[in-house]
mmCIF file of C-alpha atoms and ligand atoms in Angstrom:
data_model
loop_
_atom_site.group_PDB
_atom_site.id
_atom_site.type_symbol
_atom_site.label_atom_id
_atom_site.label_comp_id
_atom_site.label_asym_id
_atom_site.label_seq_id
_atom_site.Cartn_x
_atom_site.Cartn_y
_atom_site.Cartn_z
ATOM 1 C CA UNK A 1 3.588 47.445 3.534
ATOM 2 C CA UNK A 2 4.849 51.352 3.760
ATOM 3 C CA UNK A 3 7.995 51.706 5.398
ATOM 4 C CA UNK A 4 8.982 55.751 5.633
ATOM 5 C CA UNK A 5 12.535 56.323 7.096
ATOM 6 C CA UNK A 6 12.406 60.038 7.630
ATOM 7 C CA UNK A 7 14.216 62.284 10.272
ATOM 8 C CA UNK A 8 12.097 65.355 12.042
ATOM 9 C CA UNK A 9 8.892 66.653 10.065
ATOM 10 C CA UNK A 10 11.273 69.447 8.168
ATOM 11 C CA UNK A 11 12.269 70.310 4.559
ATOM 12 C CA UNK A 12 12.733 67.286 2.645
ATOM 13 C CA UNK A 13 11.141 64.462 5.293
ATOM 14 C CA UNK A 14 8.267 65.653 5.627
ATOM 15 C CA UNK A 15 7.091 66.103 1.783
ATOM 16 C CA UNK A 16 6.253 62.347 1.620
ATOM 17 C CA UNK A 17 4.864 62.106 5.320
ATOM 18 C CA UNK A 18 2.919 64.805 4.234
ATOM 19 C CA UNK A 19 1.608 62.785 1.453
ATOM 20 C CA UNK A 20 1.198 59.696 3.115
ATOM 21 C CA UNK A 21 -1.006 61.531 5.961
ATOM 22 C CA UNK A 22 -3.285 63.083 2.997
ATOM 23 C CA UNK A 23 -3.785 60.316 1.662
ATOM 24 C CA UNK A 24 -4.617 58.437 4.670
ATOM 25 C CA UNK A 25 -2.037 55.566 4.002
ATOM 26 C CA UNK A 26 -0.775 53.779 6.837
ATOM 27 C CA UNK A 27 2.945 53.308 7.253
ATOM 28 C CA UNK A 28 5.879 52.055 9.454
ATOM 29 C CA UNK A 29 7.408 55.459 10.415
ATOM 30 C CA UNK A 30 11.417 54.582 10.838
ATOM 31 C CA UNK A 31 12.744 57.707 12.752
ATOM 32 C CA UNK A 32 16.554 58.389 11.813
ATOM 33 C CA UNK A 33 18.137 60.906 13.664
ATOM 34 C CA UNK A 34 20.609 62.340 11.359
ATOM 35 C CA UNK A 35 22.345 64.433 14.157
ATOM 36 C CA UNK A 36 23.036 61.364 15.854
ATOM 37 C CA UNK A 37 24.484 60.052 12.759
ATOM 38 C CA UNK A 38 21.484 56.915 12.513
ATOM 39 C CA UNK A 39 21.942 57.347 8.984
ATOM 40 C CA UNK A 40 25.840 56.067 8.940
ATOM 41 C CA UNK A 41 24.744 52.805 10.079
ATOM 42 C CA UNK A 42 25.083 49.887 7.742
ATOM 43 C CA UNK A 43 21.630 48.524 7.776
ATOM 44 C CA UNK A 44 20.615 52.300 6.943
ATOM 45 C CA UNK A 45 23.041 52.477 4.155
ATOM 46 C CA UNK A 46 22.223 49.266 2.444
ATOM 47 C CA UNK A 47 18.938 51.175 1.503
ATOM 48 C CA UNK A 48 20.327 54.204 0.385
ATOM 49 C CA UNK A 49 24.059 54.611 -0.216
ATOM 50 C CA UNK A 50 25.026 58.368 0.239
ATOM 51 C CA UNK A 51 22.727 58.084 3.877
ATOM 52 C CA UNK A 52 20.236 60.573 2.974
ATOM 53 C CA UNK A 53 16.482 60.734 3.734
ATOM 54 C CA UNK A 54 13.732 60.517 3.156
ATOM 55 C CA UNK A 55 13.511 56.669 1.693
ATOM 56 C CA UNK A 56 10.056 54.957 1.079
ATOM 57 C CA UNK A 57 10.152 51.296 1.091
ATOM 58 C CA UNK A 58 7.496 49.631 -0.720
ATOM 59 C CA UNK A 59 6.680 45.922 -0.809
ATOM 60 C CA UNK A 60 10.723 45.802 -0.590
ATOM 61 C CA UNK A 61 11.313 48.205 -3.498
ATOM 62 C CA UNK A 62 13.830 51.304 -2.337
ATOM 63 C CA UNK A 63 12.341 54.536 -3.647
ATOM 64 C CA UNK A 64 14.507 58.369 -2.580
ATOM 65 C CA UNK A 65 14.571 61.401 -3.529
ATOM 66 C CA UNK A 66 11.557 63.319 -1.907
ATOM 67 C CA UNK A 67 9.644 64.311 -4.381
ATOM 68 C CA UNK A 68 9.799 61.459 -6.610
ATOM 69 C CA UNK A 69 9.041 59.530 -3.901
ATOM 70 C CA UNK A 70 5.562 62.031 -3.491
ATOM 71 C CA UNK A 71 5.336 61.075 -7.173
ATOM 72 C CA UNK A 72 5.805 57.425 -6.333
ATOM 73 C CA UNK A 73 2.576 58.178 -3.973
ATOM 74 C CA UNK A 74 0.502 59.702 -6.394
ATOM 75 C CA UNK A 75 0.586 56.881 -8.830
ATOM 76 C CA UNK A 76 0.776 54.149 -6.808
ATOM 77 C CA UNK A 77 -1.946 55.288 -4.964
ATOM 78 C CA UNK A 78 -4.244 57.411 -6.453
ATOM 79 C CA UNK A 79 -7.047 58.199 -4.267
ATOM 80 C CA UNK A 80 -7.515 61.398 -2.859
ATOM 81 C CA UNK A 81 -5.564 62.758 -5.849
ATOM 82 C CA UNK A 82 -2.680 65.398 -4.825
ATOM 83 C CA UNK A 83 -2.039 66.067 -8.649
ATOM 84 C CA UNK A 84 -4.091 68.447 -10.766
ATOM 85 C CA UNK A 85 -6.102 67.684 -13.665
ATOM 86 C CA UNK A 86 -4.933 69.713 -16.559
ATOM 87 C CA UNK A 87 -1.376 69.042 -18.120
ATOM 88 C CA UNK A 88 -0.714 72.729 -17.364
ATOM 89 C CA UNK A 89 -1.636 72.434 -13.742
ATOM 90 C CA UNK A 90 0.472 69.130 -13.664
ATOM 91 C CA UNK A 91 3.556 71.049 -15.145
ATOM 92 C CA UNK A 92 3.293 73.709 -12.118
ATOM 93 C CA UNK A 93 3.460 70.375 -9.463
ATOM 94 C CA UNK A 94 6.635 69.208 -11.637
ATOM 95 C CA UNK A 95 8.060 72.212 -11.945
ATOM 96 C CA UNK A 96 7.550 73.407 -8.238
ATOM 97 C CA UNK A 97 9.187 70.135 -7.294
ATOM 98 C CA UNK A 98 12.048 70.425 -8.947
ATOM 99 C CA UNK A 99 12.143 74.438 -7.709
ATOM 100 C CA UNK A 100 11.796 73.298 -4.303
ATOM 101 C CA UNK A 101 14.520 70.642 -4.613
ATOM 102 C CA UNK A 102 17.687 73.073 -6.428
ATOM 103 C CA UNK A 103 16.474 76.221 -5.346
ATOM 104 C CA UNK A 104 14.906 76.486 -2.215
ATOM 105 C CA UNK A 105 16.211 73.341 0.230
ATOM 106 C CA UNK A 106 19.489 73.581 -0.733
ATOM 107 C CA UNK A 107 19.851 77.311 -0.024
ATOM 108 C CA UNK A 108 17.520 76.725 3.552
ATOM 109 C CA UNK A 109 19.872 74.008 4.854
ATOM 110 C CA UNK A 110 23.063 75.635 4.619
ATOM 111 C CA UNK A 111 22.116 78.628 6.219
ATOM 112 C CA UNK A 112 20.429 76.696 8.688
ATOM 113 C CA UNK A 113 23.031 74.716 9.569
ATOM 114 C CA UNK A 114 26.306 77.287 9.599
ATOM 115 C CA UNK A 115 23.646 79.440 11.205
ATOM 116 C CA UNK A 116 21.958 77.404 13.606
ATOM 117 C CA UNK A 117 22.775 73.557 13.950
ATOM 118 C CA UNK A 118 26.499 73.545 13.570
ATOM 119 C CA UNK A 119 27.755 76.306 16.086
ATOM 120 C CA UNK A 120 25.454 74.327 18.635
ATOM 121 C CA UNK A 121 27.195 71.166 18.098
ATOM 122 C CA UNK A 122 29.597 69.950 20.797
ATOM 123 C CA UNK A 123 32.903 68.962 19.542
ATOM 124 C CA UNK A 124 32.421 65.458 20.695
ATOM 125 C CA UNK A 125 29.555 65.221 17.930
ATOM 126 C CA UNK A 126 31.617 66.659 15.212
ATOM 127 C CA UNK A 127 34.803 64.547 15.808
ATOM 128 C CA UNK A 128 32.068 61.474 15.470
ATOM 129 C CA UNK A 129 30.486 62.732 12.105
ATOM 130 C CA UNK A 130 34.235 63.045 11.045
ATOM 131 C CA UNK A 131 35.243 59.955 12.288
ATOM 132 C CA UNK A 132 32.270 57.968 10.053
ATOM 133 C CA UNK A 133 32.751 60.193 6.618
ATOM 134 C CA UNK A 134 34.247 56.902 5.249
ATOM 135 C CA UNK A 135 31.349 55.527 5.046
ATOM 136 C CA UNK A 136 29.854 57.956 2.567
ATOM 137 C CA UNK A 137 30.592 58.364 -0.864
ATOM 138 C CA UNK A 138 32.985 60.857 -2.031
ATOM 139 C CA UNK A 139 30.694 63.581 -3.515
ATOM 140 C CA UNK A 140 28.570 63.376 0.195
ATOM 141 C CA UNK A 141 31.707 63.216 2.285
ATOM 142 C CA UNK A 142 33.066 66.348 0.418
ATOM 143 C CA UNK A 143 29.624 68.264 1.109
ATOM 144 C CA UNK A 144 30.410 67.180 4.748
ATOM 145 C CA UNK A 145 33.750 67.569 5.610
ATOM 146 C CA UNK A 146 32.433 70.884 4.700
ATOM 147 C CA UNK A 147 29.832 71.613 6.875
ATOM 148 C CA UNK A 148 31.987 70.146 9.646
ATOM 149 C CA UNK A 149 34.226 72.790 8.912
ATOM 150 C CA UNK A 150 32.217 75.425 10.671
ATOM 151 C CA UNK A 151 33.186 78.534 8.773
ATOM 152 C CA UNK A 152 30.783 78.583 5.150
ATOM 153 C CA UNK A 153 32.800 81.715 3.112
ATOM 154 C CA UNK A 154 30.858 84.867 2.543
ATOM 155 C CA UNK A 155 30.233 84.209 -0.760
ATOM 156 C CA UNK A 156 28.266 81.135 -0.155
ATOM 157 C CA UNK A 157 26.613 82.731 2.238
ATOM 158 C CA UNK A 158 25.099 86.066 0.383
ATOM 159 C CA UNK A 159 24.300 83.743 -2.667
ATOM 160 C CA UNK A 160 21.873 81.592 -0.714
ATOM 161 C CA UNK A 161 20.495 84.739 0.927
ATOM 162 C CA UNK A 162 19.825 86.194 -2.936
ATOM 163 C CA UNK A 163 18.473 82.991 -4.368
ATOM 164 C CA UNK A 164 16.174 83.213 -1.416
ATOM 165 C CA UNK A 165 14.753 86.299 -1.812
ATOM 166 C CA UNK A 166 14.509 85.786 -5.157
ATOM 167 C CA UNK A 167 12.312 82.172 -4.040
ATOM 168 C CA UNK A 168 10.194 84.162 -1.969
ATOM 169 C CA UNK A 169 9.514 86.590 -4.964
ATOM 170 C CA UNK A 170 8.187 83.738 -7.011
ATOM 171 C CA UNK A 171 6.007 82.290 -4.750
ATOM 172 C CA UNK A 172 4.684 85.220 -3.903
ATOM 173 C CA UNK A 173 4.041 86.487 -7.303
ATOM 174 C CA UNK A 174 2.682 82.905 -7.929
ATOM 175 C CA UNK A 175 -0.117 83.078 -4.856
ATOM 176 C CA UNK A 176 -1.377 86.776 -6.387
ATOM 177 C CA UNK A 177 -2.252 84.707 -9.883
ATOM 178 C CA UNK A 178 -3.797 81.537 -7.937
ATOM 179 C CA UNK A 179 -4.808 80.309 -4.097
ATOM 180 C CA UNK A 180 -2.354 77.609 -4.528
ATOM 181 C CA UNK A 181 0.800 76.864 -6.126
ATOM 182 C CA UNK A 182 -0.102 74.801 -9.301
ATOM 183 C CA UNK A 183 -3.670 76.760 -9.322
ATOM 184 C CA UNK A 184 -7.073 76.321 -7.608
ATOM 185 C CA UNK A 185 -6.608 73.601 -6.021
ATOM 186 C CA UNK A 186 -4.298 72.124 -3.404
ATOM 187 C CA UNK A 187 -1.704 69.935 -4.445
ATOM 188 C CA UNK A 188 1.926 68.178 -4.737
ATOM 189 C CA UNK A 189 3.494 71.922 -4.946
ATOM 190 C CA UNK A 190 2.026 72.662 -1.632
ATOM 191 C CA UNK A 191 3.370 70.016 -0.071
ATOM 192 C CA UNK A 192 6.650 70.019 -1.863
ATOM 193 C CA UNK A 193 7.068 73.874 -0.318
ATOM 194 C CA UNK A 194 4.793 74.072 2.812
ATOM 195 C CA UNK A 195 8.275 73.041 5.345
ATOM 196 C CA UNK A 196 11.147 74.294 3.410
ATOM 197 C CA UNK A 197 9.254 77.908 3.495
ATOM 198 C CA UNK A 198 8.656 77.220 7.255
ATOM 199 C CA UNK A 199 12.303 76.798 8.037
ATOM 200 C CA UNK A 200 12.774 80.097 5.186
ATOM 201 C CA UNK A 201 11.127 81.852 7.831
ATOM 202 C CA UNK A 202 13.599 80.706 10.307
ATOM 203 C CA UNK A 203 16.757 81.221 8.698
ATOM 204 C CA UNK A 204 15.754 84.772 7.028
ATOM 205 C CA UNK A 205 13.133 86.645 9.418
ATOM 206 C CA UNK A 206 11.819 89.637 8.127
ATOM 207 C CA UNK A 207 11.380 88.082 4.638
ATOM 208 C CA UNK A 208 7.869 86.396 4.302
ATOM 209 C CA UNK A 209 6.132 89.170 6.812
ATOM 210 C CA UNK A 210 2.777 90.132 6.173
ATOM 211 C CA UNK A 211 3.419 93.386 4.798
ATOM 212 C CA UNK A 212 6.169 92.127 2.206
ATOM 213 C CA UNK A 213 4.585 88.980 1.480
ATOM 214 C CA UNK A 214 0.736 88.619 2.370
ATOM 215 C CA UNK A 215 -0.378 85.996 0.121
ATOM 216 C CA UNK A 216 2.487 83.730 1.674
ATOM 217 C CA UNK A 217 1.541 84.113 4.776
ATOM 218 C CA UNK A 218 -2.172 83.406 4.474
ATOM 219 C CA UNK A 219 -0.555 80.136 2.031
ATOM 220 C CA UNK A 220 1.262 79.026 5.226
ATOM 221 C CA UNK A 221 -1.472 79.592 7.690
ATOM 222 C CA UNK A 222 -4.095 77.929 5.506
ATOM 223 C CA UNK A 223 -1.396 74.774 5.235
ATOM 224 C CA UNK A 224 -0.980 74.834 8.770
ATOM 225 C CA UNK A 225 -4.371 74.426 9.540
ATOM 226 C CA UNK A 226 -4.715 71.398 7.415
ATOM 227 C CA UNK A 227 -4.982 68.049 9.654
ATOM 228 C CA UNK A 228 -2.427 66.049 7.212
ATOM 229 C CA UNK A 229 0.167 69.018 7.987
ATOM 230 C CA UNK A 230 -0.630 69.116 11.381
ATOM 231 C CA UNK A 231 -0.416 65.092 12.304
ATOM 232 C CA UNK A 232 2.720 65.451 10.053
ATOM 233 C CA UNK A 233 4.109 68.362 12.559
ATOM 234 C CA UNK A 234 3.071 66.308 15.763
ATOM 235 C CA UNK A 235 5.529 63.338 14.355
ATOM 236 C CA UNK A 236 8.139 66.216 15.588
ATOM 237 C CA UNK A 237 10.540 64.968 18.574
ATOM 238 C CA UNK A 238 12.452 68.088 18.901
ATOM 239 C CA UNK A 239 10.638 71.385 20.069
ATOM 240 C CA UNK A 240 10.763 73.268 16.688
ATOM 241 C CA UNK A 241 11.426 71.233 13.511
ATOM 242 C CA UNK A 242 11.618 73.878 11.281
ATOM 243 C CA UNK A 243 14.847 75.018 13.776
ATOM 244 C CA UNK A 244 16.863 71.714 13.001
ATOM 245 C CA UNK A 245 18.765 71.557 10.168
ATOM 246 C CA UNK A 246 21.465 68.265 8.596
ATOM 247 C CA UNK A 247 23.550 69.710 5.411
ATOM 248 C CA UNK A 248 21.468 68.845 2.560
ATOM 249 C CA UNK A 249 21.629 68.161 -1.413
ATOM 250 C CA UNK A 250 24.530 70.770 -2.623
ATOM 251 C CA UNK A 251 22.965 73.654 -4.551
ATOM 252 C CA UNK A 252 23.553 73.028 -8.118
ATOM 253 C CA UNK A 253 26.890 74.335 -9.602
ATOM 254 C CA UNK A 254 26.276 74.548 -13.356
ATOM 255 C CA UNK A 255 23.632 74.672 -16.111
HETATM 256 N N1 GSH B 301 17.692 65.144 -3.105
HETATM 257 C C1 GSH B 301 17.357 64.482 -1.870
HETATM 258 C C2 GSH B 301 17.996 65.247 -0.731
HETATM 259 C C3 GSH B 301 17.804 64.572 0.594
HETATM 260 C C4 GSH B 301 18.637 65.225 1.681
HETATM 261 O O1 GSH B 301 19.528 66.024 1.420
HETATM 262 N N2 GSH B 301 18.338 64.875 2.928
HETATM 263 C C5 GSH B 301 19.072 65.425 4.029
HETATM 264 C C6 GSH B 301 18.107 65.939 5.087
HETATM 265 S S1 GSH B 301 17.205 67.338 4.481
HETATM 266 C C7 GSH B 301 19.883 64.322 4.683
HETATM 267 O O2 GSH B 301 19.454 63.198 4.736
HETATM 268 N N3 GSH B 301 21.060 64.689 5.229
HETATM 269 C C8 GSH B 301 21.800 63.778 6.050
HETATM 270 C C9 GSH B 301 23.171 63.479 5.594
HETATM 271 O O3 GSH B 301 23.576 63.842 4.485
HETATM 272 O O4 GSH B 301 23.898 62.855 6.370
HETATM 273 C C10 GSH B 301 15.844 64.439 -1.704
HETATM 274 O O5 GSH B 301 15.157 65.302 -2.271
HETATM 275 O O6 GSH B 301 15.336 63.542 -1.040
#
């Protein structure tokens, strides 16, 4: 049996749901609202220690980390492949991944939540997510003592913005050489992409318009319209997904 505990059809979650729906698979979705702190409960944490989605349990084996869990899919269950043919096609999916992961979701999630989540929090919420940082390990109770904090410095701030623009360079740049990310055909990178870029679009309008980036936006529109994206959207329990943000990994600090 599949077991997907996810949280709303957004950045990282929805990569494997997307996966799973393309593929056809059926799973046990296990909704875990991260605003109301689901994933601070024990039973939660015995799967996955620093209480982060999106975990995939599989025949009782624990597998995280979105993409590799996307991975996980693809090999496990290869029908309807969602990974190119060629070895250089296959390096684009692997290397979009890992794009996606340090330089794109990071950057989205902490300007959605200082922008959006957290200044619409009540207090009563906060003092809660303070009162269960115990819990957590020290490098994810350090990432959210500081997002409880409220105020993100400038710095942070403009760098995410940069590395953002910069993002939506690439891709762009990338969809003028090929109709989708890792070449002709759909795959993995798609999917890795398709709902951080949506929530991009949220947290820095007037980046990925149709006049500064066209070949995004016809990307987007022709993911949209793709049944697997749009079951995965429907899973949504909140309004807007792409408008609900938890703090996410911490953008990388060296190399
Ligand atoms: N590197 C992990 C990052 C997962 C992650 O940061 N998930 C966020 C949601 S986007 C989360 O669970 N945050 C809740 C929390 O830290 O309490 C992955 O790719 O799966």
């Amino acid at each position: 049996m599949l077991e997907l505990y996810h949280w709303e059809p957004n950045v990282d979650s929805g990569e494997p749901l997307i996966c799973l729906k393309e593929k056809g698979l059926a799973f046990q979705s296990r909704y875990v609202d991260l605003l109301q702190l689901q994933q601070r409960e024990a039973d939660f944490l015995r799967l996955n220690p620093s209480g982060q989605v999106p975990v995939l349990v599989h025949g009782g084996r624990v597998i995280t980390e979105a993409g590799l869990v996307m991975l996980y899919l693809e090999d496990t269950f290869p029908q309807r492949p969602l990974m190119p043919q060629s070895l250089a096609e296959q390096y684009e999916v692997h290397f979009w991944i890992k794009y996606a992961e340090e330089r794109i979701v990071p950057y989205v999630t902490l300007l959605g939540w200082h922008g959006i989540t957290r200044p619409a929090l009540a207090r009563a919420a906060i003092g809660a997510a303070r009162e269960t940082l115990g819990r957590l390990p020290q490098e994810r109770r350090m990432l959210w003592e500081k997002a409880l904090d409220g105020a993100c410095p400038d710095d942070e701030i403009s760098l995410a913005r940069e590395a953002l623009g910069a993002a939506a360079h690439r891709l762009e740049r990338s969809l003028e050489r090929a109709r989708w990310l890792a070449g002709g055909s759909y795959s993995l990178a798609d999917i890795a992409l398709v709902l951080a870029v949506r929530a991009l679009r949220v947290v820095m309008p007037g980046l990925l318009t149709a006049e500064r980036a066209p070949r995004t936006v016809d990307w987007l529109r022709r993911l949209e319209e793709r049944p697997a994206v749009r079951e995965t959207l429907a899973l949504a329990r909140v309004p807007a997904p792409e408008r609900v943000f938890a703090p996410g990994p911490e953008p990388a600090r060296w190399g």
